Amino acid sequence: MVAPLLELQNIAKSFPGVRALNDVSFTLERGEICTLAGENGAGKSTLLAILGGSLVPDHGAVIIDGTQRQHFSPRQALADGVRIAHQEPAIVPQLSVEQNLVLGRTSRERRDAGTHIDQALADVAQMGFPLNAKASVRGLSPAQRHALTIARALAFGAKIVALDEPTTSMLEHNVEGVLNRVREIAHTRGVGIIYVSHKMPEVMSVSDKVVVLRDGTVNYTKPIVETSEQDIVRNMVGRELLSFKRQHPVPPDAPVLFSASDVSHPTGGGPLSLDVRAGEVLGIAGLVGSGRTEFLRAIIRADKGSTGTVSIDGKKRKIRSPRDSRNAGIAFIPEERKHQGLVLQVPAYFNVALTADRQFNGFGPIISLRKQIAAAEEAAARMSLRPANVRLNARQFSGGNQQKIVIAKWTWRNTKVFLFDEPTKGVDVGGKVEIYELIDALAKAGSAVIVVSSDLPEIISLSDRVKVMRQGQFVSEHTGDDINEHSLVANAMGIAERTTT
Amino acid sequence: MSQPTLPKNDAGEDGRKAPVNRRTDAAAPRKQRTLPALNLQALGIYIAAVVIFLIFGMLNPNFLTSGNLRDIAVSASVNAIIGLGITFVIITGGIDLAVGSIASFVGIVSATLMVNAGTSPFLALLAGIGLGLVCGAINGLLITKLKLPPFIATLGTMSIYQGFAYVVTNGRPVYNVPKDFVFMLNSYVGGIPVAVILVAVLAILCWLLLRRTVFGQNVIATGGSEETAWLSGVRVDRVKIAVYALSGVLAGVGGLVIVARINAAQTDAGSPYLLTAIASAVIGGANLMGGEGRIAGTLVGALILGALTNGLVLLNVPSFYEQIVTGLVVVIAVALDQGSKGWPLFKKKSPPKKEATATA
């Protein structure tokens, strides 16, 4: 019996505080197209990074053509015939189409590249994008760039190709041509393809097999002819729920505290409007890239070119910068805690005081460190910051405790509105529950809270109400029993009509 | 002590925290008060300075005399003054290459005002400081409003301000600066040179500004993480403009001290101080990546450079070697600073950490 083209055996990978992959095993045959499905955070990206050699697994084996890979590096992956076409086309706009195709090749390989280039150009043309080899990539549309990325991944004798959301920037009629060509190449050249997409119709039409990841393990493997969209989605959801239940759901008579209308971000999306009541936690679910972060950033005007109006307690507030938003009583707790939430090399109390003007001044313009430390210590005690020493640098705290410091930046001020972006990213399970309790406490104290999260159990256990975003728009709103993984995922992926029946 | 209103005093109401953690709160700071890494790092530069002074003292008995030490302090004063401003700039993650030119420009303009226009020394001094402020603020505006990288913006204005300095007098030096002016900046008070007193006063003010004002904390935050500062409501553009303006003012003061010391204004008197002032700040622990820098460190850095120049002259080492030694000191100081954080060479190799891919 011939060894399969690719065999993954018991792959595991952890990051500080997060177990990204637990135990992943599956095989890929020559000429097979295998869809890798799973929610955000299920471990798809980590798996692709391991396959592409940029991450080393903690356990397990990657066996290609019967040979176990000993050494993990992007070069080794290239030598193994593995290509990863990322969601963001990795091409250099300053170079021509042809130059991009041979990018990263040695000069010796380039000498013999002629036939490969011709082949790749023919592939792109058959996908429906005839390109001139000498044309500059700068002038190409996003869809053309994606097609070029796909063709490049398939060229130069590739054996295993991972396509990560290859069709996001393409129109319906282009997608068909691309997928047809991809299938043809897989079958005629014996290339094994790992296909990652959230578009279920594409998955159903292009794949031979589907592998569903959930919580870092393979939850479901089936030939595509034996499954259905509903089955796949059902197996994606149902992640282990944390035993957290909000103690203080929003009271039914609570007035609207925060409203945003016609908010839009320069990168597109919107205009979006919503209201949040005092004491309410509004969850915003959606796929990565659906415009959720941009929506929050547009509210606080973090990026130039954002528009929209914001009212608090029924009064319109003029917001032109994060500073105005801060002074209006809006907090933004960003996703990238280490780069956007904290200054790592200074003490915790310094970080807490970052949102201050003169509040901690002692004599004239001279600040009182004593006051800063006292305020930080009070917040630290309330949140049980560990270690409970606010003089330590922010860098020295764990993810969950760093997040508490970020929250403390806002709680000492008269902050009424809290915008959380992935509040527990990179936080371990124990820390997560603490953050949830803090969010519950904020709501109980009468704040309006918005939580953007890709972690569905998190959204479900925290929210009084959930809005789902897709492609920069709110597509559905859920309350009560309608807040469940199945209906949220179905709406996020745009297959709601077919699954709610 | 007035506490701002806290919106949610009941965050810990489920009884899980308050009493227990209060106690650990009180105990923890004492236990963890010492931050060995930081202290060692800060201490290293002082130890190095002492060692350098002792070595020169052993090699030449004249080195550690009070007269010679005074000379060293005076010769280090210009580097120290300009270096203080540079320290602020470096802490924001920027760089100011125009300080030497600003020093020359301010010196020549103030001297011309006094000598040719008969302006009083005090007014000429104020005018010089004002000119430094304007020059620095222009740098800040180029960097924030036109989004020029600090290196490029100040590389450009370095040349422009130097050019203006030549234009003012057609490249000729200005001699016969009024005695009152020289007296203001180059005399002695109780045996201590005015320039040294000036450095001490400016350093204390700079330290207060950096460590004990909201502005200073914003400077550190901007350099530590500009995005964090911006999202926290810090007006990062204003902070940067102010920092370059401050650097310009201090460069101007440095230029005036040069004029008083040599009793004349030369069109390019400031240019040698550019690299040595940056070196002073860097030896003192300023990190070009931003977020780190120490006022006292910069002063010690300037003193070390002054001691090296002075000591090598006393030892009759040809002056060409001085530059080699200066360069070596900069490289060694920064290498040791990095070393205290762990050289990658000696670190255990670990796979590249990519948190983003874990959850994306």
Tab-separated table of N, CA and C in Angstrom, chain A residues 13 15-16 20 40-41 45-46 54-56 248 288 297 300-302 321-323 326 332 334 338-343 345-346 350 353-357 361 365-367 369 371-372 374-375 377-378 381-382 384 387-389 391-392 409-415 425 434 437-438 441-442 444-445, chain B residues 1-14 16-18 21-22 24-26 28-35 38 147 208-209 211-214 216-218 220-235 237 290-292 351-360:
chain	number	residue	atom	x	y	z
A	13	LYS	N	-0.213	21.527	20.118
A	13	LYS	CA	0.557	22.774	20.210
A	13	LYS	C	-0.093	23.698	21.241
A	15	PHE	N	0.217	27.504	23.417
A	15	PHE	CA	0.818	28.816	23.589
A	15	PHE	C	0.624	29.186	25.049
A	16	PRO	N	1.384	30.175	25.526
A	16	PRO	CA	1.206	30.540	26.933
A	16	PRO	C	-0.271	30.789	27.230
A	20	ALA	N	-3.831	25.458	21.765
A	20	ALA	CA	-4.399	25.684	20.435
A	20	ALA	C	-4.776	24.368	19.768
A	40	ASN	N	-13.717	30.245	14.605
A	40	ASN	CA	-12.538	31.039	14.945
A	40	ASN	C	-11.915	30.443	16.196
A	41	GLY	N	-10.621	30.250	16.176
A	41	GLY	CA	-9.971	29.773	17.386
A	41	GLY	C	-10.005	28.262	17.553
A	45	SER	N	-5.595	27.954	11.960
A	45	SER	CA	-4.404	28.738	11.609
A	45	SER	C	-3.151	28.126	12.194
A	46	THR	N	-3.259	27.641	13.420
A	46	THR	CA	-2.094	27.014	14.052
A	46	THR	C	-1.671	25.785	13.264
A	54	SER	N	6.289	27.253	10.076
A	54	SER	CA	6.620	28.435	10.876
A	54	SER	C	6.371	28.182	12.359
A	55	LEU	N	5.670	27.109	12.707
A	55	LEU	CA	5.525	26.729	14.108
A	55	LEU	C	5.966	25.277	14.261
A	56	VAL	N	6.537	24.977	15.401
A	56	VAL	CA	6.962	23.607	15.692
A	56	VAL	C	5.937	22.996	16.641
A	248	HIS	N	-26.150	38.922	37.087
A	248	HIS	CA	-26.976	40.133	37.051
A	248	HIS	C	-27.388	40.475	35.634
A	288	VAL	N	-13.832	36.342	12.015
A	288	VAL	CA	-12.691	37.250	11.982
A	288	VAL	C	-12.721	37.984	10.644
A	297	ARG	N	-13.496	50.620	16.927
A	297	ARG	CA	-12.500	51.688	16.727
A	297	ARG	C	-13.132	52.925	16.122
A	300	ILE	N	-14.829	55.125	18.864
A	300	ILE	CA	-13.952	56.014	19.637
A	300	ILE	C	-13.059	56.869	18.732
A	301	ARG	N	-13.263	56.752	17.423
A	301	ARG	CA	-12.499	57.542	16.447
A	301	ARG	C	-10.993	57.296	16.554
A	302	ALA	N	-10.652	56.031	16.682
A	302	ALA	CA	-9.234	55.690	16.786
A	302	ALA	C	-8.530	55.875	15.450
A	321	SER	N	-11.723	62.024	18.725
A	321	SER	CA	-10.474	61.309	19.003
A	321	SER	C	-10.713	60.387	20.195
A	322	PRO	N	-9.814	59.440	20.408
A	322	PRO	CA	-9.953	58.600	21.596
A	322	PRO	C	-9.984	59.427	22.876
A	323	ARG	N	-9.333	60.594	22.837
A	323	ARG	CA	-9.335	61.436	24.033
A	323	ARG	C	-10.745	61.941	24.334
A	326	ARG	N	-12.730	59.122	25.626
A	326	ARG	CA	-12.383	58.863	27.023
A	326	ARG	C	-13.104	59.855	27.936
A	332	PHE	N	-12.275	51.740	25.851
A	332	PHE	CA	-12.013	50.751	24.808
A	332	PHE	C	-10.933	49.820	25.329
A	334	PRO	N	-8.749	46.991	24.098
A	334	PRO	CA	-8.443	46.443	22.773
A	334	PRO	C	-7.997	44.983	22.808
A	338	LYS	N	-0.982	43.645	24.704
A	338	LYS	CA	0.426	44.000	24.894
A	338	LYS	C	0.845	45.221	24.082
A	339	HIS	N	0.178	45.456	22.968
A	339	HIS	CA	0.607	46.562	22.118
A	339	HIS	C	-0.368	47.730	22.106
A	340	GLN	N	-1.622	47.448	22.476
A	340	GLN	CA	-2.613	48.511	22.394
A	340	GLN	C	-3.189	48.875	23.756
A	341	GLY	N	-3.029	47.960	24.708
A	341	GLY	CA	-3.655	48.192	26.002
A	341	GLY	C	-2.677	48.631	27.072
A	342	LEU	N	-1.420	48.222	26.920
A	342	LEU	CA	-0.460	48.453	27.989
A	342	LEU	C	0.849	49.025	27.457
A	343	VAL	N	1.545	49.705	28.351
A	343	VAL	CA	2.957	50.000	28.123
A	343	VAL	C	3.694	49.000	29.015
A	345	GLN	N	6.801	48.091	29.682
A	345	GLN	CA	8.031	48.265	30.464
A	345	GLN	C	7.897	49.237	31.626
A	346	VAL	N	6.676	49.648	31.953
A	346	VAL	CA	6.491	50.541	33.095
A	346	VAL	C	5.526	49.875	34.078
A	350	PHE	N	1.464	52.982	36.679
A	350	PHE	CA	1.708	53.934	35.595
A	350	PHE	C	0.675	53.704	34.496
A	353	ALA	N	-2.725	54.963	35.383
A	353	ALA	CA	-2.829	56.422	35.356
A	353	ALA	C	-2.745	56.993	33.944
A	354	LEU	N	-2.589	56.118	32.943
A	354	LEU	CA	-2.439	56.621	31.572
A	354	LEU	C	-3.648	57.405	31.098
A	355	THR	N	-4.801	57.094	31.653
A	355	THR	CA	-6.021	57.761	31.212
A	355	THR	C	-6.293	59.025	32.021
A	356	ALA	N	-5.298	59.475	32.796
A	356	ALA	CA	-5.508	60.634	33.668
A	356	ALA	C	-5.030	61.928	33.015
A	357	ASP	N	-5.655	63.025	33.410
A	357	ASP	CA	-5.127	64.349	33.087
A	357	ASP	C	-4.433	64.896	34.322
A	361	ASN	N	-2.604	64.807	40.280
A	361	ASN	CA	-1.607	65.828	40.574
A	361	ASN	C	-1.580	66.129	42.061
A	365	PRO	N	1.650	71.282	38.978
A	365	PRO	CA	1.687	70.318	37.872
A	365	PRO	C	2.407	69.022	38.243
A	366	ILE	N	2.933	68.945	39.440
A	366	ILE	CA	3.695	67.763	39.830
A	366	ILE	C	2.728	66.663	40.261
A	367	ILE	N	2.867	65.497	39.646
A	367	ILE	CA	1.957	64.414	40.001
A	367	ILE	C	2.404	63.761	41.303
A	369	LEU	N	2.879	60.340	42.898
A	369	LEU	CA	2.937	58.902	42.652
A	369	LEU	C	2.121	58.170	43.708
A	371	LYS	N	-0.674	59.054	44.987
A	371	LYS	CA	-2.077	58.996	44.571
A	371	LYS	C	-2.280	57.978	43.455
A	372	GLN	N	-1.331	57.969	42.512
A	372	GLN	CA	-1.453	57.008	41.412
A	372	GLN	C	-1.431	55.581	41.957
A	374	ALA	N	-2.081	54.596	45.001
A	374	ALA	CA	-3.262	54.311	45.820
A	374	ALA	C	-4.451	53.941	44.931
A	375	ALA	N	-4.651	54.713	43.863
A	375	ALA	CA	-5.784	54.417	42.968
A	375	ALA	C	-5.608	53.048	42.340
A	377	GLU	N	-3.846	50.570	43.500
A	377	GLU	CA	-3.966	49.503	44.505
A	377	GLU	C	-5.425	49.225	44.825
A	378	GLU	N	-6.213	50.310	44.841
A	378	GLU	CA	-7.610	50.086	45.142
A	378	GLU	C	-8.266	49.232	44.051
A	381	ALA	N	-7.063	45.650	44.303
A	381	ALA	CA	-7.695	44.879	45.369
A	381	ALA	C	-9.086	44.449	44.931
A	382	ARG	N	-9.800	45.366	44.279
A	382	ARG	CA	-11.158	45.061	43.856
A	382	ARG	C	-11.182	43.926	42.833
A	384	SER	N	-8.808	41.630	42.511
A	384	SER	CA	-7.823	40.636	42.961
A	384	SER	C	-6.708	40.422	41.946
A	387	PRO	N	0.305	39.103	40.867
A	387	PRO	CA	0.566	39.506	42.246
A	387	PRO	C	-0.031	40.879	42.529
A	388	ALA	N	-0.390	41.119	43.781
A	388	ALA	CA	-1.094	42.342	44.142
A	388	ALA	C	-0.125	43.501	44.345
A	389	ASN	N	0.872	43.595	43.478
A	389	ASN	CA	1.878	44.642	43.629
A	389	ASN	C	1.866	45.520	42.387
A	391	ARG	N	3.500	48.028	41.721
A	391	ARG	CA	4.792	48.599	41.322
A	391	ARG	C	5.522	47.711	40.326
A	392	LEU	N	5.047	46.492	40.169
A	392	LEU	CA	5.674	45.610	39.181
A	392	LEU	C	5.363	46.124	37.777
A	409	LYS	N	-7.482	50.845	34.062
A	409	LYS	CA	-7.236	52.159	33.453
A	409	LYS	C	-8.522	52.970	33.371
A	410	TRP	N	-9.639	52.260	33.240
A	410	TRP	CA	-10.911	52.950	32.993
A	410	TRP	C	-11.810	53.011	34.206
A	411	THR	N	-11.696	52.037	35.135
A	411	THR	CA	-12.681	51.993	36.212
A	411	THR	C	-12.486	53.109	37.227
A	412	TRP	N	-11.276	53.630	37.372
A	412	TRP	CA	-11.111	54.714	38.337
A	412	TRP	C	-11.731	56.009	37.819
A	413	ARG	N	-11.889	56.100	36.493
A	413	ARG	CA	-12.549	57.269	35.918
A	413	ARG	C	-14.055	57.061	35.977
A	414	ASN	N	-14.781	58.081	35.651
A	414	ASN	CA	-16.224	57.941	35.610
A	414	ASN	C	-16.625	57.373	34.252
A	415	THR	N	-16.289	56.124	34.028
A	415	THR	CA	-16.536	55.497	32.736
A	415	THR	C	-17.856	54.744	32.771
A	425	LYS	N	-8.714	37.011	25.075
A	425	LYS	CA	-7.744	36.422	24.158
A	425	LYS	C	-6.433	36.146	24.907
A	434	GLU	N	-12.640	35.115	35.841
A	434	GLU	CA	-12.479	36.365	36.595
A	434	GLU	C	-12.852	37.577	35.743
A	437	GLU	N	-16.527	37.799	35.493
A	437	GLU	CA	-17.117	38.355	36.717
A	437	GLU	C	-16.976	39.866	36.749
A	438	LEU	N	-15.816	40.341	36.261
A	438	LEU	CA	-15.619	41.793	36.221
A	438	LEU	C	-16.612	42.441	35.270
A	441	ALA	N	-19.872	42.568	36.857
A	441	ALA	CA	-19.916	43.609	37.878
A	441	ALA	C	-20.067	44.994	37.258
A	442	LEU	N	-19.377	45.216	36.122
A	442	LEU	CA	-19.509	46.506	35.435
A	442	LEU	C	-20.959	46.721	35.036
A	444	LYS	N	-23.607	45.316	36.305
A	444	LYS	CA	-24.458	45.456	37.490
A	444	LYS	C	-24.403	46.885	38.022
A	445	ALA	N	-23.227	47.502	37.888
A	445	ALA	CA	-23.074	48.870	38.373
A	445	ALA	C	-23.726	49.882	37.430
B	1	MET	N	-7.340	62.089	51.119
B	1	MET	CA	-6.946	62.017	49.696
B	1	MET	C	-8.176	61.846	48.829
B	2	SER	N	-8.316	62.662	47.840
B	2	SER	CA	-9.532	62.630	47.034
B	2	SER	C	-9.452	61.522	46.003
B	3	GLN	N	-10.406	60.627	46.082
B	3	GLN	CA	-10.486	59.566	45.076
B	3	GLN	C	-11.568	59.918	44.086
B	4	PRO	N	-11.281	59.789	42.809
B	4	PRO	CA	-12.340	60.013	41.827
B	4	PRO	C	-13.433	58.960	42.038
B	5	THR	N	-14.615	59.284	41.596
B	5	THR	CA	-15.720	58.361	41.823
B	5	THR	C	-15.477	57.047	41.103
B	6	LEU	N	-15.750	55.989	41.786
B	6	LEU	CA	-15.589	54.670	41.190
B	6	LEU	C	-16.959	54.145	40.842
B	7	PRO	N	-17.143	53.810	39.596
B	7	PRO	CA	-18.482	53.436	39.162
B	7	PRO	C	-18.971	52.127	39.760
B	8	LYS	N	-18.080	51.278	40.186
B	8	LYS	CA	-18.577	49.974	40.602
B	8	LYS	C	-17.831	49.508	41.843
B	9	ASN	N	-18.295	49.999	42.983
B	9	ASN	CA	-17.633	49.637	44.218
B	9	ASN	C	-17.919	48.207	44.609
B	10	ASP	N	-18.818	47.582	43.891
B	10	ASP	CA	-19.253	46.271	44.319
B	10	ASP	C	-18.639	45.155	43.484
B	11	ALA	N	-17.562	45.494	42.774
B	11	ALA	CA	-16.976	44.480	41.909
B	11	ALA	C	-16.580	43.235	42.680
B	12	GLY	N	-16.225	43.442	43.926
B	12	GLY	CA	-15.779	42.280	44.685
B	12	GLY	C	-16.850	41.769	45.628
B	13	GLU	N	-18.102	42.010	45.302
B	13	GLU	CA	-19.140	41.768	46.281
B	13	GLU	C	-19.413	40.293	46.545
B	14	ASP	N	-18.934	39.404	45.682
B	14	ASP	CA	-19.237	38.006	45.951
B	14	ASP	C	-18.342	37.440	47.065
B	16	ARG	N	-15.346	37.009	47.487
B	16	ARG	CA	-14.193	36.173	47.182
B	16	ARG	C	-12.903	36.908	47.453
B	17	LYS	N	-12.966	38.233	47.475
B	17	LYS	CA	-11.687	38.922	47.560
B	17	LYS	C	-11.444	39.732	48.825
B	18	ALA	N	-12.228	40.773	49.030
B	18	ALA	CA	-11.797	41.890	49.862
B	18	ALA	C	-10.918	41.531	51.068
B	21	ASN	N	-7.490	39.402	50.257
B	21	ASN	CA	-6.502	40.021	49.382
B	21	ASN	C	-5.961	41.327	49.924
B	22	ARG	N	-6.770	41.968	50.741
B	22	ARG	CA	-6.275	43.182	51.378
B	22	ARG	C	-4.973	42.881	52.095
B	24	THR	N	-2.817	40.347	51.647
B	24	THR	CA	-1.682	40.050	50.768
B	24	THR	C	-1.194	41.319	50.085
B	25	ASP	N	-2.121	42.232	49.837
B	25	ASP	CA	-1.730	43.513	49.246
B	25	ASP	C	-0.643	44.186	50.045
B	26	ALA	N	-0.908	44.229	51.336
B	26	ALA	CA	0.012	44.954	52.198
B	26	ALA	C	1.364	44.252	52.261
B	28	ALA	N	2.642	42.011	49.959
B	28	ALA	CA	3.338	41.769	48.706
B	28	ALA	C	4.353	42.841	48.315
B	29	PRO	N	3.987	44.134	48.399
B	29	PRO	CA	4.945	45.132	47.921
B	29	PRO	C	6.278	45.039	48.637
B	30	ARG	N	6.235	44.723	49.929
B	30	ARG	CA	7.492	44.678	50.659
B	30	ARG	C	8.353	43.511	50.159
B	31	LYS	N	7.674	42.398	49.936
B	31	LYS	CA	8.414	41.236	49.477
B	31	LYS	C	9.049	41.481	48.108
B	32	GLN	N	8.277	42.143	47.249
B	32	GLN	CA	8.735	42.233	45.867
B	32	GLN	C	9.261	43.615	45.529
B	33	ARG	N	9.606	44.348	46.553
B	33	ARG	CA	10.022	45.724	46.333
B	33	ARG	C	11.250	45.820	45.438
B	34	THR	N	12.185	44.916	45.673
B	34	THR	CA	13.431	44.981	44.926
B	34	THR	C	13.230	44.524	43.487
B	35	LEU	N	13.738	45.304	42.588
B	35	LEU	CA	13.690	44.936	41.176
B	35	LEU	C	15.127	44.815	40.699
B	38	LEU	N	16.427	45.935	37.113
B	38	LEU	CA	16.391	47.358	36.814
B	38	LEU	C	17.508	48.091	37.548
B	147	LYS	N	4.079	63.539	8.786
B	147	LYS	CA	4.371	62.113	8.961
B	147	LYS	C	5.753	61.721	8.435
B	208	LEU	N	12.130	66.252	36.902
B	208	LEU	CA	10.767	66.488	37.381
B	208	LEU	C	9.777	66.384	36.230
B	209	LEU	N	10.141	67.000	35.111
B	209	LEU	CA	9.255	67.008	33.951
B	209	LEU	C	8.987	65.584	33.466
B	211	ARG	N	9.563	62.559	35.131
B	211	ARG	CA	9.092	61.547	36.076
B	211	ARG	C	7.936	62.001	36.950
B	212	ARG	N	7.689	63.286	37.015
B	212	ARG	CA	6.680	63.743	37.964
B	212	ARG	C	5.644	64.664	37.339
B	213	THR	N	5.478	64.586	36.022
B	213	THR	CA	4.366	65.327	35.422
B	213	THR	C	3.622	64.400	34.469
B	214	VAL	N	2.377	64.771	34.214
B	214	VAL	CA	1.576	64.003	33.265
B	214	VAL	C	2.276	64.012	31.905
B	216	GLY	N	5.448	64.120	31.241
B	216	GLY	CA	6.558	63.170	31.230
B	216	GLY	C	6.073	61.739	31.110
B	217	GLN	N	5.014	61.423	31.846
B	217	GLN	CA	4.484	60.061	31.755
B	217	GLN	C	3.937	59.799	30.358
B	218	ASN	N	3.376	60.832	29.754
B	218	ASN	CA	2.889	60.664	28.388
B	218	ASN	C	4.038	60.463	27.403
B	220	ILE	N	6.858	58.930	28.095
B	220	ILE	CA	7.284	57.540	28.267
B	220	ILE	C	6.274	56.589	27.625
B	221	ALA	N	4.991	56.889	27.828
B	221	ALA	CA	3.947	56.021	27.269
B	221	ALA	C	3.978	56.054	25.740
B	222	THR	N	4.177	57.247	25.176
B	222	THR	CA	4.213	57.365	23.720
B	222	THR	C	5.348	56.523	23.148
B	223	GLY	N	6.490	56.571	23.817
B	223	GLY	CA	7.614	55.779	23.332
B	223	GLY	C	7.448	54.297	23.610
B	224	GLY	N	6.813	53.971	24.723
B	224	GLY	CA	6.642	52.575	25.089
B	224	GLY	C	5.664	51.871	24.179
B	225	SER	N	4.558	52.532	23.888
B	225	SER	CA	3.589	51.992	22.947
B	225	SER	C	2.686	53.120	22.495
B	226	GLU	N	2.965	53.617	21.308
B	226	GLU	CA	2.234	54.789	20.831
B	226	GLU	C	0.745	54.495	20.717
B	227	GLU	N	0.422	53.273	20.254
B	227	GLU	CA	-0.989	52.909	20.088
B	227	GLU	C	-1.703	52.876	21.440
B	228	THR	N	-1.026	52.324	22.447
B	228	THR	CA	-1.621	52.294	23.785
B	228	THR	C	-1.885	53.711	24.269
B	229	ALA	N	-0.891	54.586	24.097
B	229	ALA	CA	-1.041	55.958	24.551
B	229	ALA	C	-2.218	56.623	23.838
B	230	TRP	N	-2.273	56.455	22.524
B	230	TRP	CA	-3.326	57.076	21.710
B	230	TRP	C	-4.699	56.587	22.136
B	231	LEU	N	-4.834	55.273	22.329
B	231	LEU	CA	-6.130	54.711	22.704
B	231	LEU	C	-6.494	55.067	24.145
B	232	SER	N	-5.498	55.489	24.940
B	232	SER	CA	-5.777	55.895	26.314
B	232	SER	C	-6.113	57.380	26.394
B	233	GLY	N	-6.088	58.059	25.261
B	233	GLY	CA	-6.451	59.466	25.254
B	233	GLY	C	-5.277	60.424	25.299
B	234	VAL	N	-4.069	59.924	25.126
B	234	VAL	CA	-2.905	60.814	25.087
B	234	VAL	C	-2.831	61.462	23.705
B	235	ARG	N	-2.615	62.782	23.686
B	235	ARG	CA	-2.480	63.462	22.387
B	235	ARG	C	-1.036	63.286	21.924
B	237	ASP	N	0.544	63.442	19.167
B	237	ASP	CA	1.167	64.438	18.290
B	237	ASP	C	1.702	65.611	19.102
B	290	GLY	N	12.623	53.394	22.087
B	290	GLY	CA	11.633	54.188	22.790
B	290	GLY	C	11.232	53.602	24.130
B	291	GLY	N	10.660	54.452	24.965
B	291	GLY	CA	10.120	53.998	26.244
B	291	GLY	C	11.107	53.978	27.394
B	292	GLU	N	12.395	54.076	27.095
B	292	GLU	CA	13.391	54.016	28.156
B	292	GLU	C	14.407	55.135	28.006
B	351	PRO	N	11.163	28.177	19.513
B	351	PRO	CA	10.483	28.449	18.248
B	351	PRO	C	9.820	29.823	18.288
B	352	PRO	N	9.708	30.467	17.156
B	352	PRO	CA	9.119	31.803	17.119
B	352	PRO	C	7.719	31.789	17.719
B	353	LYS	N	7.489	32.762	18.582
B	353	LYS	CA	6.199	32.825	19.261
B	353	LYS	C	5.242	33.639	18.411
B	354	LYS	N	4.138	33.017	18.101
B	354	LYS	CA	3.172	33.734	17.265
B	354	LYS	C	1.807	33.577	17.889
B	355	GLU	N	1.481	34.517	18.776
B	355	GLU	CA	0.218	34.346	19.462
B	355	GLU	C	-0.949	34.546	18.520
B	356	ALA	N	-0.764	35.445	17.579
B	356	ALA	CA	-1.884	35.802	16.709
B	356	ALA	C	-2.412	34.570	15.987
B	357	THR	N	-1.491	33.702	15.565
B	357	THR	CA	-1.935	32.568	14.787
B	357	THR	C	-2.715	31.580	15.642
B	358	ALA	N	-2.552	31.664	16.935
B	358	ALA	CA	-3.206	30.690	17.786
B	358	ALA	C	-4.715	30.875	17.807
B	359	THR	N	-5.144	32.091	17.676
B	359	THR	CA	-6.565	32.328	17.832
B	359	THR	C	-7.222	32.870	16.570
B	360	ALA	N	-6.401	33.277	15.628
B	360	ALA	CA	-6.959	33.921	14.442
B	360	ALA	C	-7.819	32.935	13.645
